[in-house]
Amino acid sequence: SQTIHQWPATLVQPVGSPLSLECTVEGTSNPNLYWYRQAAGRGLQLLFYSVGIGQISSEVPQNLSASRPQDRQFILSSKKLLLSDSGFYLCAWRSFLMNTEAFFGQGTRLTVV
Amino acid sequence: GENVEQHPSTLSVQEGDSAVIKCTYSDSASNYFPWYKQELGKRPQLIIDIRSNVGEKKDQRIAVTLNKTAKHFSLHITETQPEDSAVYFCAAGKGGKSTFGDGTTLTVKP
């Protein structure tokens, strides 16, 4: 069976500090990988998605970047966090077959202070 | 790009009543329409999905309808139970990407 791991679950970081959130998937190969941000009371905003190693598509201009150094590893980063980066970040994977459900990680609650 | 609007943003029903959540989308090329349920503090999980070649799909108390011409789709929950209380998200997608609605907070009163 497939599983997705995302960590940490909660994170409090000062403004201007760097960020690294990691997501790994087990039990599948060549997954599509996604990073979403969920603001309080809002829907899921797609930040980045990747269809393969080193292939990253950015959906919105922002203070964040993503990397996929391995097939089943997806990393969300920032060099200098802003207050507006606070939110609930969700990693997800989907089969490369497309038009299938997305499986979400447990999420990371990021608070920038 | 795709734009998905979801209504209502909050919905309160009595246990046993039905609940209906509606979504509209803008990109006629979208061909995959999933619905996710997110309980407080937890990850979203798929509850039902429908593809553009189907008009209606049902799974026990949950059903989804799709009107491609009007570009809208709806989630129907019958015989609601307190454990149905959660935030529900619709999404419209193609090519592996999905755009989500802003969510509906459903409260089922016992």
mmCIF file of N, CA and C in Angstrom, chain A residues 1 3-6 11 38 42 49 56-57 64 76-77 85 92 94 104 110:
data_model
loop_
_atom_site.group_PDB
_atom_site.id
_atom_site.type_symbol
_atom_site.label_atom_id
_atom_site.label_comp_id
_atom_site.label_asym_id
_atom_site.label_seq_id
_atom_site.Cartn_x
_atom_site.Cartn_y
_atom_site.Cartn_z
ATOM 1 N N SER A 1 0.842 -1.183 0.000
ATOM 2 C CA SER A 1 0.000 0.000 0.000
ATOM 3 C C SER A 1 0.887 1.246 0.000
ATOM 4 N N THR A 3 1.874 5.094 1.159
ATOM 5 C CA THR A 3 1.771 6.011 2.296
ATOM 6 C C THR A 3 2.529 7.283 1.971
ATOM 7 N N ILE A 4 2.112 8.341 2.599
ATOM 8 C CA ILE A 4 2.775 9.630 2.412
ATOM 9 C C ILE A 4 3.138 10.191 3.774
ATOM 10 N N HIS A 5 4.371 10.622 3.905
ATOM 11 C CA HIS A 5 4.864 11.169 5.158
ATOM 12 C C HIS A 5 5.205 12.634 4.959
ATOM 13 N N GLN A 6 4.757 13.455 5.874
ATOM 14 C CA GLN A 6 5.047 14.875 5.812
ATOM 15 C C GLN A 6 5.456 15.314 7.210
ATOM 16 N N LEU A 11 5.201 23.952 13.214
ATOM 17 C CA LEU A 11 6.470 24.663 13.140
ATOM 18 C C LEU A 11 6.236 26.131 13.420
ATOM 19 N N GLN A 38 -3.210 26.005 2.698
ATOM 20 C CA GLN A 38 -4.592 26.233 3.083
ATOM 21 C C GLN A 38 -4.627 27.344 4.126
ATOM 22 N N ARG A 42 -10.238 28.726 4.278
ATOM 23 C CA ARG A 42 -10.206 28.807 2.823
ATOM 24 C C ARG A 42 -9.900 27.454 2.211
ATOM 25 N N TYR A 49 3.738 21.801 -8.315
ATOM 26 C CA TYR A 49 3.533 20.394 -8.612
ATOM 27 C C TYR A 49 4.695 19.891 -9.451
ATOM 28 N N ILE A 56 9.671 20.951 -11.769
ATOM 29 C CA ILE A 56 8.833 21.693 -10.840
ATOM 30 C C ILE A 56 8.050 22.757 -11.600
ATOM 31 N N SER A 57 6.755 22.811 -11.363
ATOM 32 C CA SER A 57 5.927 23.875 -11.932
ATOM 33 C C SER A 57 5.380 24.710 -10.783
ATOM 34 N N LEU A 64 8.345 31.212 -1.882
ATOM 35 C CA LEU A 64 8.663 29.822 -1.647
ATOM 36 C C LEU A 64 9.232 29.174 -2.900
ATOM 37 N N LEU A 76 9.649 21.643 0.215
ATOM 38 C CA LEU A 76 9.192 23.035 0.115
ATOM 39 C C LEU A 76 10.145 23.898 0.932
ATOM 40 N N SER A 77 10.648 24.967 0.333
ATOM 41 C CA SER A 77 11.679 25.771 0.989
ATOM 42 C C SER A 77 11.406 27.254 0.865
ATOM 43 N N ASP A 85 3.540 34.007 5.115
ATOM 44 C CA ASP A 85 3.757 32.596 4.777
ATOM 45 C C ASP A 85 3.096 31.661 5.781
ATOM 46 N N ALA A 92 0.815 16.355 -1.263
ATOM 47 C CA ALA A 92 -0.085 15.340 -1.797
ATOM 48 C C ALA A 92 0.590 14.609 -2.946
ATOM 49 N N ARG A 94 -0.364 11.902 -6.364
ATOM 50 C CA ARG A 94 -1.397 11.350 -7.228
ATOM 51 C C ARG A 94 -0.708 10.440 -8.218
ATOM 52 N N PHE A 104 -3.338 13.047 0.584
ATOM 53 C CA PHE A 104 -2.680 14.139 1.289
ATOM 54 C C PHE A 104 -1.878 13.648 2.484
ATOM 55 N N LEU A 110 2.342 25.936 9.911
ATOM 56 C CA LEU A 110 3.460 26.873 10.014
ATOM 57 C C LEU A 110 2.976 28.208 10.543
#
